[in-house]
Amino acid sequence: MDASPKLKALGHPIRLGIALRLAAEGGTCACDFAEIFGISQPAVSQHLKVLREAGLVRTRRDGTQIYYSLDPTGVRALQGTVAKLAA
């Protein structure tokens, strides 16, 4: 599996911060990230879209809210690649 899209997605400091935040607290609403990172809601949505398309983030809808969490499959694929680098 090509890990480069995942690594590229995490190459932006905001997206890396979002992923780290999701690792600490899964099930986070997108509205929370705007406050945490001091960016606009459209910017948050764009960053989450990149992470989702890279297979690192998944969504869950609850009424009108969308909650984000890390996608374990995508993270495991990335973990395998990083482990090869560390070997």
PDB file of N, CA and C in Angstrom:
ATOM      1  N   MET A   1       0.845  -1.187   0.000  1.00  0.00           N
ATOM      2  CA  MET A   1       0.000   0.000   0.000  1.00  0.00           C
ATOM      3  C   MET A   1       0.885   1.243   0.000  1.00  0.00           C
ATOM      4  N   ASP A   2       0.528   2.195  -0.824  1.00  0.00           N
ATOM      5  CA  ASP A   2       1.281   3.442  -0.929  1.00  0.00           C
ATOM      6  C   ASP A   2       0.900   4.365   0.222  1.00  0.00           C
ATOM      7  N   ALA A   3       1.861   4.647   1.076  1.00  0.00           N
ATOM      8  CA  ALA A   3       1.620   5.495   2.241  1.00  0.00           C
ATOM      9  C   ALA A   3       1.810   6.970   1.931  1.00  0.00           C
ATOM     10  N   SER A   4       2.291   7.295   0.728  1.00  0.00           N
ATOM     11  CA  SER A   4       2.611   8.693   0.446  1.00  0.00           C
ATOM     12  C   SER A   4       1.416   9.638   0.560  1.00  0.00           C
ATOM     13  N   PRO A   5       0.186   9.272   0.143  1.00  0.00           N
ATOM     14  CA  PRO A   5      -0.934  10.207   0.349  1.00  0.00           C
ATOM     15  C   PRO A   5      -1.200  10.490   1.833  1.00  0.00           C
ATOM     16  N   LYS A   6      -1.018   9.487   2.663  1.00  0.00           N
ATOM     17  CA  LYS A   6      -1.228   9.663   4.102  1.00  0.00           C
ATOM     18  C   LYS A   6      -0.143  10.578   4.689  1.00  0.00           C
ATOM     19  N   LEU A   7       1.093  10.317   4.283  1.00  0.00           N
ATOM     20  CA  LEU A   7       2.190  11.148   4.773  1.00  0.00           C
ATOM     21  C   LEU A   7       2.048  12.584   4.280  1.00  0.00           C
ATOM     22  N   LYS A   8       1.640  12.745   3.036  1.00  0.00           N
ATOM     23  CA  LYS A   8       1.435  14.081   2.483  1.00  0.00           C
ATOM     24  C   LYS A   8       0.331  14.806   3.259  1.00  0.00           C
ATOM     25  N   ALA A   9      -0.755  14.088   3.556  1.00  0.00           N
ATOM     26  CA  ALA A   9      -1.857  14.703   4.301  1.00  0.00           C
ATOM     27  C   ALA A   9      -1.407  15.175   5.672  1.00  0.00           C
ATOM     28  N   LEU A  10      -0.531  14.414   6.303  1.00  0.00           N
ATOM     29  CA  LEU A  10      -0.039  14.777   7.635  1.00  0.00           C
ATOM     30  C   LEU A  10       1.098  15.789   7.582  1.00  0.00           C
ATOM     31  N   GLY A  11       1.540  16.142   6.377  1.00  0.00           N
ATOM     32  CA  GLY A  11       2.644  17.072   6.220  1.00  0.00           C
ATOM     33  C   GLY A  11       2.307  18.515   6.559  1.00  0.00           C
ATOM     34  N   HIS A  12       1.027  18.827   6.644  1.00  0.00           N
ATOM     35  CA  HIS A  12       0.608  20.183   7.010  1.00  0.00           C
ATOM     36  C   HIS A  12       0.453  20.245   8.530  1.00  0.00           C
ATOM     37  N   PRO A  13       0.992  21.270   9.182  1.00  0.00           N
ATOM     38  CA  PRO A  13       0.943  21.317  10.648  1.00  0.00           C
ATOM     39  C   PRO A  13      -0.466  21.286  11.244  1.00  0.00           C
ATOM     40  N   ILE A  14      -1.429  21.911  10.584  1.00  0.00           N
ATOM     41  CA  ILE A  14      -2.805  21.883  11.113  1.00  0.00           C
ATOM     42  C   ILE A  14      -3.372  20.471  11.012  1.00  0.00           C
ATOM     43  N   ARG A  15      -3.148  19.813   9.876  1.00  0.00           N
ATOM     44  CA  ARG A  15      -3.683  18.453   9.713  1.00  0.00           C
ATOM     45  C   ARG A  15      -3.011  17.482  10.677  1.00  0.00           C
ATOM     46  N   LEU A  16      -1.716  17.649  10.884  1.00  0.00           N
ATOM     47  CA  LEU A  16      -1.033  16.807  11.868  1.00  0.00           C
ATOM     48  C   LEU A  16      -1.606  17.069  13.257  1.00  0.00           C
ATOM     49  N   GLY A  17      -1.842  18.327  13.577  1.00  0.00           N
ATOM     50  CA  GLY A  17      -2.443  18.677  14.868  1.00  0.00           C
ATOM     51  C   GLY A  17      -3.836  18.090  15.033  1.00  0.00           C
ATOM     52  N   ILE A  18      -4.626  18.132  13.965  1.00  0.00           N
ATOM     53  CA  ILE A  18      -5.974  17.539  14.015  1.00  0.00           C
ATOM     54  C   ILE A  18      -5.867  16.040  14.267  1.00  0.00           C
ATOM     55  N   ALA A  19      -4.966  15.365  13.549  1.00  0.00           N
ATOM     56  CA  ALA A  19      -4.808  13.919  13.723  1.00  0.00           C
ATOM     57  C   ALA A  19      -4.356  13.584  15.140  1.00  0.00           C
ATOM     58  N   LEU A  20      -3.425  14.353  15.668  1.00  0.00           N
ATOM     59  CA  LEU A  20      -2.970  14.108  17.040  1.00  0.00           C
ATOM     60  C   LEU A  20      -4.091  14.344  18.043  1.00  0.00           C
ATOM     61  N   ARG A  21      -4.883  15.360  17.788  1.00  0.00           N
ATOM     62  CA  ARG A  21      -6.021  15.647  18.671  1.00  0.00           C
ATOM     63  C   ARG A  21      -7.036  14.504  18.620  1.00  0.00           C
ATOM     64  N   LEU A  22      -7.286  13.989  17.409  1.00  0.00           N
ATOM     65  CA  LEU A  22      -8.220  12.870  17.267  1.00  0.00           C
ATOM     66  C   LEU A  22      -7.683  11.605  17.926  1.00  0.00           C
ATOM     67  N   ALA A  23      -6.368  11.443  17.921  1.00  0.00           N
ATOM     68  CA  ALA A  23      -5.771  10.287  18.597  1.00  0.00           C
ATOM     69  C   ALA A  23      -6.010  10.378  20.103  1.00  0.00           C
ATOM     70  N   ALA A  24      -5.970  11.597  20.631  1.00  0.00           N
ATOM     71  CA  ALA A  24      -6.177  11.798  22.070  1.00  0.00           C
ATOM     72  C   ALA A  24      -7.652  11.770  22.439  1.00  0.00           C
ATOM     73  N   GLU A  25      -8.497  12.322  21.556  1.00  0.00           N
ATOM     74  CA  GLU A  25      -9.932  12.435  21.826  1.00  0.00           C
ATOM     75  C   GLU A  25     -10.709  12.112  20.559  1.00  0.00           C
ATOM     76  N   GLY A  26     -11.024  10.872  20.342  1.00  0.00           N
ATOM     77  CA  GLY A  26     -11.819  10.505  19.178  1.00  0.00           C
ATOM     78  C   GLY A  26     -13.219  11.075  19.294  1.00  0.00           C
ATOM     79  N   GLY A  27     -13.931  11.121  18.186  1.00  0.00           N
ATOM     80  CA  GLY A  27     -15.303  11.596  18.202  1.00  0.00           C
ATOM     81  C   GLY A  27     -15.424  13.080  18.438  1.00  0.00           C
ATOM     82  N   THR A  28     -14.615  13.865  17.739  1.00  0.00           N
ATOM     83  CA  THR A  28     -14.600  15.310  17.914  1.00  0.00           C
ATOM     84  C   THR A  28     -15.387  15.987  16.808  1.00  0.00           C
ATOM     85  N   CYS A  29     -16.149  16.992  17.172  1.00  0.00           N
ATOM     86  CA  CYS A  29     -16.919  17.780  16.215  1.00  0.00           C
ATOM     87  C   CYS A  29     -15.989  18.742  15.481  1.00  0.00           C
ATOM     88  N   ALA A  30     -16.230  18.947  14.197  1.00  0.00           N
ATOM     89  CA  ALA A  30     -15.403  19.856  13.404  1.00  0.00           C
ATOM     90  C   ALA A  30     -15.387  21.260  13.994  1.00  0.00           C
ATOM     91  N   CYS A  31     -16.489  21.668  14.602  1.00  0.00           N
ATOM     92  CA  CYS A  31     -16.568  23.015  15.168  1.00  0.00           C
ATOM     93  C   CYS A  31     -15.521  23.236  16.263  1.00  0.00           C
ATOM     94  N   ASP A  32     -15.110  22.186  16.926  1.00  0.00           N
ATOM     95  CA  ASP A  32     -14.097  22.303  17.981  1.00  0.00           C
ATOM     96  C   ASP A  32     -12.731  22.678  17.426  1.00  0.00           C
ATOM     97  N   PHE A  33     -12.423  22.211  16.229  1.00  0.00           N
ATOM     98  CA  PHE A  33     -11.100  22.458  15.654  1.00  0.00           C
ATOM     99  C   PHE A  33     -10.892  23.924  15.289  1.00  0.00           C
ATOM    100  N   ALA A  34     -11.945  24.602  14.893  1.00  0.00           N
ATOM    101  CA  ALA A  34     -11.812  26.025  14.550  1.00  0.00           C
ATOM    102  C   ALA A  34     -11.308  26.807  15.754  1.00  0.00           C
ATOM    103  N   GLU A  35     -11.864  26.528  16.909  1.00  0.00           N
ATOM    104  CA  GLU A  35     -11.426  27.201  18.138  1.00  0.00           C
ATOM    105  C   GLU A  35     -10.015  26.790  18.541  1.00  0.00           C
ATOM    106  N   ILE A  36      -9.746  25.504  18.492  1.00  0.00           N
ATOM    107  CA  ILE A  36      -8.452  24.978  18.937  1.00  0.00           C
ATOM    108  C   ILE A  36      -7.307  25.552  18.114  1.00  0.00           C
ATOM    109  N   PHE A  37      -7.482  25.596  16.791  1.00  0.00           N
ATOM    110  CA  PHE A  37      -6.394  26.000  15.906  1.00  0.00           C
ATOM    111  C   PHE A  37      -6.496  27.449  15.435  1.00  0.00           C
ATOM    112  N   GLY A  38      -7.562  28.127  15.813  1.00  0.00           N
ATOM    113  CA  GLY A  38      -7.711  29.529  15.442  1.00  0.00           C
ATOM    114  C   GLY A  38      -7.834  29.752  13.947  1.00  0.00           C
ATOM    115  N   ILE A  39      -8.571  28.856  13.275  1.00  0.00           N
ATOM    116  CA  ILE A  39      -8.790  28.979  11.836  1.00  0.00           C
ATOM    117  C   ILE A  39     -10.288  28.969  11.552  1.00  0.00           C
ATOM    118  N   SER A  40     -10.658  29.364  10.350  1.00  0.00           N
ATOM    119  CA  SER A  40     -12.073  29.430   9.988  1.00  0.00           C
ATOM    120  C   SER A  40     -12.663  28.032   9.815  1.00  0.00           C
ATOM    121  N   GLN A  41     -13.981  27.960   9.908  1.00  0.00           N
ATOM    122  CA  GLN A  41     -14.667  26.684   9.732  1.00  0.00           C
ATOM    123  C   GLN A  41     -14.439  26.105   8.331  1.00  0.00           C
ATOM    124  N   PRO A  42     -14.469  26.937   7.266  1.00  0.00           N
ATOM    125  CA  PRO A  42     -14.174  26.372   5.936  1.00  0.00           C
ATOM    126  C   PRO A  42     -12.762  25.785   5.850  1.00  0.00           C
ATOM    127  N   ALA A  43     -11.797  26.405   6.520  1.00  0.00           N
ATOM    128  CA  ALA A  43     -10.431  25.866   6.524  1.00  0.00           C
ATOM    129  C   ALA A  43     -10.389  24.523   7.247  1.00  0.00           C
ATOM    130  N   VAL A  44     -11.102  24.418   8.350  1.00  0.00           N
ATOM    131  CA  VAL A  44     -11.183  23.151   9.083  1.00  0.00           C
ATOM    132  C   VAL A  44     -11.776  22.083   8.185  1.00  0.00           C
ATOM    133  N   SER A  45     -12.863  22.413   7.502  1.00  0.00           N
ATOM    134  CA  SER A  45     -13.523  21.449   6.619  1.00  0.00           C
ATOM    135  C   SER A  45     -12.580  20.967   5.524  1.00  0.00           C
ATOM    136  N   GLN A  46     -11.800  21.880   4.964  1.00  0.00           N
ATOM    137  CA  GLN A  46     -10.862  21.497   3.910  1.00  0.00           C
ATOM    138  C   GLN A  46      -9.784  20.562   4.457  1.00  0.00           C
ATOM    139  N   HIS A  47      -9.246  20.866   5.629  1.00  0.00           N
ATOM    140  CA  HIS A  47      -8.226  20.006   6.228  1.00  0.00           C
ATOM    141  C   HIS A  47      -8.797  18.618   6.540  1.00  0.00           C
ATOM    142  N   LEU A  48     -10.008  18.573   7.066  1.00  0.00           N
ATOM    143  CA  LEU A  48     -10.635  17.282   7.372  1.00  0.00           C
ATOM    144  C   LEU A  48     -10.909  16.490   6.099  1.00  0.00           C
ATOM    145  N   LYS A  49     -11.264  17.187   5.036  1.00  0.00           N
ATOM    146  CA  LYS A  49     -11.497  16.521   3.749  1.00  0.00           C
ATOM    147  C   LYS A  49     -10.220  15.845   3.258  1.00  0.00           C
ATOM    148  N   VAL A  50      -9.105  16.538   3.360  1.00  0.00           N
ATOM    149  CA  VAL A  50      -7.824  15.966   2.932  1.00  0.00           C
ATOM    150  C   VAL A  50      -7.501  14.726   3.757  1.00  0.00           C
ATOM    151  N   LEU A  51      -7.684  14.807   5.066  1.00  0.00           N
ATOM    152  CA  LEU A  51      -7.422  13.667   5.940  1.00  0.00           C
ATOM    153  C   LEU A  51      -8.362  12.503   5.645  1.00  0.00           C
ATOM    154  N   ARG A  52      -9.611  12.810   5.365  1.00  0.00           N
ATOM    155  CA  ARG A  52     -10.603  11.778   5.041  1.00  0.00           C
ATOM    156  C   ARG A  52     -10.253  11.096   3.718  1.00  0.00           C
ATOM    157  N   GLU A  53      -9.904  11.890   2.703  1.00  0.00           N
ATOM    158  CA  GLU A  53      -9.561  11.328   1.401  1.00  0.00           C
ATOM    159  C   GLU A  53      -8.280  10.501   1.448  1.00  0.00           C
ATOM    160  N   ALA A  54      -7.392  10.808   2.391  1.00  0.00           N
ATOM    161  CA  ALA A  54      -6.157  10.039   2.562  1.00  0.00           C
ATOM    162  C   ALA A  54      -6.401   8.754   3.342  1.00  0.00           C
ATOM    163  N   GLY A  55      -7.606   8.578   3.851  1.00  0.00           N
ATOM    164  CA  GLY A  55      -7.942   7.370   4.595  1.00  0.00           C
ATOM    165  C   GLY A  55      -7.508   7.395   6.044  1.00  0.00           C
ATOM    166  N   LEU A  56      -7.289   8.584   6.584  1.00  0.00           N
ATOM    167  CA  LEU A  56      -6.846   8.697   7.976  1.00  0.00           C
ATOM    168  C   LEU A  56      -7.958   9.049   8.947  1.00  0.00           C
ATOM    169  N   VAL A  57      -9.055   9.582   8.428  1.00  0.00           N
ATOM    170  CA  VAL A  57     -10.152  10.053   9.277  1.00  0.00           C
ATOM    171  C   VAL A  57     -11.467   9.489   8.751  1.00  0.00           C
ATOM    172  N   ARG A  58     -12.348   9.158   9.678  1.00  0.00           N
ATOM    173  CA  ARG A  58     -13.696   8.728   9.309  1.00  0.00           C
ATOM    174  C   ARG A  58     -14.707   9.604  10.028  1.00  0.00           C
ATOM    175  N   THR A  59     -15.938   9.570   9.557  1.00  0.00           N
ATOM    176  CA  THR A  59     -16.980  10.431  10.117  1.00  0.00           C
ATOM    177  C   THR A  59     -18.136   9.614  10.656  1.00  0.00           C
ATOM    178  N   ARG A  60     -18.865  10.256  11.574  1.00  0.00           N
ATOM    179  CA  ARG A  60     -20.095   9.681  12.131  1.00  0.00           C
ATOM    180  C   ARG A  60     -21.063  10.835  12.304  1.00  0.00           C
ATOM    181  N   ARG A  61     -22.245  10.699  11.737  1.00  0.00           N
ATOM    182  CA  ARG A  61     -23.255  11.750  11.842  1.00  0.00           C
ATOM    183  C   ARG A  61     -24.171  11.462  13.030  1.00  0.00           C
ATOM    184  N   ASP A  62     -24.453  12.523  13.782  1.00  0.00           N
ATOM    185  CA  ASP A  62     -25.399  12.447  14.893  1.00  0.00           C
ATOM    186  C   ASP A  62     -26.302  13.669  14.769  1.00  0.00           C
ATOM    187  N   GLY A  63     -27.446  13.485  14.146  1.00  0.00           N
ATOM    188  CA  GLY A  63     -28.338  14.609  13.880  1.00  0.00           C
ATOM    189  C   GLY A  63     -27.703  15.522  12.852  1.00  0.00           C
ATOM    190  N   THR A  64     -27.511  16.780  13.207  1.00  0.00           N
ATOM    191  CA  THR A  64     -26.891  17.725  12.283  1.00  0.00           C
ATOM    192  C   THR A  64     -25.380  17.820  12.473  1.00  0.00           C
ATOM    193  N   GLN A  65     -24.861  17.198  13.520  1.00  0.00           N
ATOM    194  CA  GLN A  65     -23.423  17.251  13.808  1.00  0.00           C
ATOM    195  C   GLN A  65     -22.697  16.089  13.135  1.00  0.00           C
ATOM    196  N   ILE A  66     -21.481  16.366  12.693  1.00  0.00           N
ATOM    197  CA  ILE A  66     -20.615  15.323  12.166  1.00  0.00           C
ATOM    198  C   ILE A  66     -19.409  15.228  13.089  1.00  0.00           C
ATOM    199  N   TYR A  67     -19.142  14.022  13.544  1.00  0.00           N
ATOM    200  CA  TYR A  67     -18.025  13.777  14.448  1.00  0.00           C
ATOM    201  C   TYR A  67     -16.929  13.023  13.712  1.00  0.00           C
ATOM    202  N   TYR A  68     -15.701  13.384  13.994  1.00  0.00           N
ATOM    203  CA  TYR A  68     -14.542  12.822  13.313  1.00  0.00           C
ATOM    204  C   TYR A  68     -13.723  11.988  14.280  1.00  0.00           C
ATOM    205  N   SER A  69     -13.151  10.917  13.754  1.00  0.00           N
ATOM    206  CA  SER A  69     -12.223  10.089  14.525  1.00  0.00           C
ATOM    207  C   SER A  69     -11.192   9.519  13.558  1.00  0.00           C
ATOM    208  N   LEU A  70     -10.091   9.037  14.102  1.00  0.00           N
ATOM    209  CA  LEU A  70      -9.081   8.425  13.252  1.00  0.00           C
ATOM    210  C   LEU A  70      -9.614   7.113  12.703  1.00  0.00           C
ATOM    211  N   ASP A  71      -9.249   6.806  11.477  1.00  0.00           N
ATOM    212  CA  ASP A  71      -9.610   5.531  10.856  1.00  0.00           C
ATOM    213  C   ASP A  71      -8.499   4.535  11.203  1.00  0.00           C
ATOM    214  N   PRO A  72      -8.802   3.532  12.022  1.00  0.00           N
ATOM    215  CA  PRO A  72      -7.756   2.606  12.468  1.00  0.00           C
ATOM    216  C   PRO A  72      -7.043   1.902  11.322  1.00  0.00           C
ATOM    217  N   THR A  73      -7.750   1.585  10.252  1.00  0.00           N
ATOM    218  CA  THR A  73      -7.133   0.910   9.117  1.00  0.00           C
ATOM    219  C   THR A  73      -6.067   1.793   8.473  1.00  0.00           C
ATOM    220  N   GLY A  74      -6.401   3.055   8.255  1.00  0.00           N
ATOM    221  CA  GLY A  74      -5.447   3.990   7.660  1.00  0.00           C
ATOM    222  C   GLY A  74      -4.253   4.240   8.551  1.00  0.00           C
ATOM    223  N   VAL A  75      -4.494   4.337   9.831  1.00  0.00           N
ATOM    224  CA  VAL A  75      -3.401   4.582  10.778  1.00  0.00           C
ATOM    225  C   VAL A  75      -2.485   3.365  10.851  1.00  0.00           C
ATOM    226  N   ARG A  76      -3.058   2.164  10.825  1.00  0.00           N
ATOM    227  CA  ARG A  76      -2.229   0.948  10.859  1.00  0.00           C
ATOM    228  C   ARG A  76      -1.347   0.855   9.615  1.00  0.00           C
ATOM    229  N   ALA A  77      -1.892   1.228   8.469  1.00  0.00           N
ATOM    230  CA  ALA A  77      -1.097   1.202   7.234  1.00  0.00           C
ATOM    231  C   ALA A  77       0.080   2.170   7.341  1.00  0.00           C
ATOM    232  N   LEU A  78      -0.168   3.317   7.898  1.00  0.00           N
ATOM    233  CA  LEU A  78       0.885   4.313   8.081  1.00  0.00           C
ATOM    234  C   LEU A  78       1.894   3.840   9.120  1.00  0.00           C
ATOM    235  N   GLN A  79       1.405   3.200  10.147  1.00  0.00           N
ATOM    236  CA  GLN A  79       2.272   2.679  11.206  1.00  0.00           C
ATOM    237  C   GLN A  79       3.247   1.645  10.636  1.00  0.00           C
ATOM    238  N   GLY A  80       2.764   0.799   9.738  1.00  0.00           N
ATOM    239  CA  GLY A  80       3.636  -0.209   9.122  1.00  0.00           C
ATOM    240  C   GLY A  80       4.751   0.426   8.320  1.00  0.00           C
ATOM    241  N   THR A  81       4.427   1.493   7.592  1.00  0.00           N
ATOM    242  CA  THR A  81       5.439   2.183   6.801  1.00  0.00           C
ATOM    243  C   THR A  81       6.480   2.844   7.688  1.00  0.00           C
ATOM    244  N   VAL A  82       6.032   3.496   8.735  1.00  0.00           N
ATOM    245  CA  VAL A  82       6.969   4.157   9.653  1.00  0.00           C
ATOM    246  C   VAL A  82       7.831   3.126  10.364  1.00  0.00           C
ATOM    247  N   ALA A  83       7.273   1.978  10.691  1.00  0.00           N
ATOM    248  CA  ALA A  83       8.050   0.910  11.341  1.00  0.00           C
ATOM    249  C   ALA A  83       9.169   0.428  10.423  1.00  0.00           C
ATOM    250  N   LYS A  84       8.895   0.351   9.121  1.00  0.00           N
ATOM    251  CA  LYS A  84       9.938  -0.045   8.166  1.00  0.00           C
ATOM    252  C   LYS A  84      11.067   0.979   8.144  1.00  0.00           C
ATOM    253  N   LEU A  85      10.730   2.248   8.272  1.00  0.00           N
ATOM    254  CA  LEU A  85      11.759   3.286   8.307  1.00  0.00           C
ATOM    255  C   LEU A  85      12.615   3.186   9.558  1.00  0.00           C
ATOM    256  N   ALA A  86      11.990   2.800  10.657  1.00  0.00           N
ATOM    257  CA  ALA A  86      12.696   2.737  11.935  1.00  0.00           C
ATOM    258  C   ALA A  86      13.559   1.484  12.058  1.00  0.00           C
ATOM    259  N   ALA A  87      13.280   0.492  11.229  1.00  0.00           N
ATOM    260  CA  ALA A  87      14.002  -0.791  11.343  1.00  0.00           C
ATOM    261  C   ALA A  87      15.452  -0.686  10.922  1.00  0.00           C
TER     262      ALA A  87
END
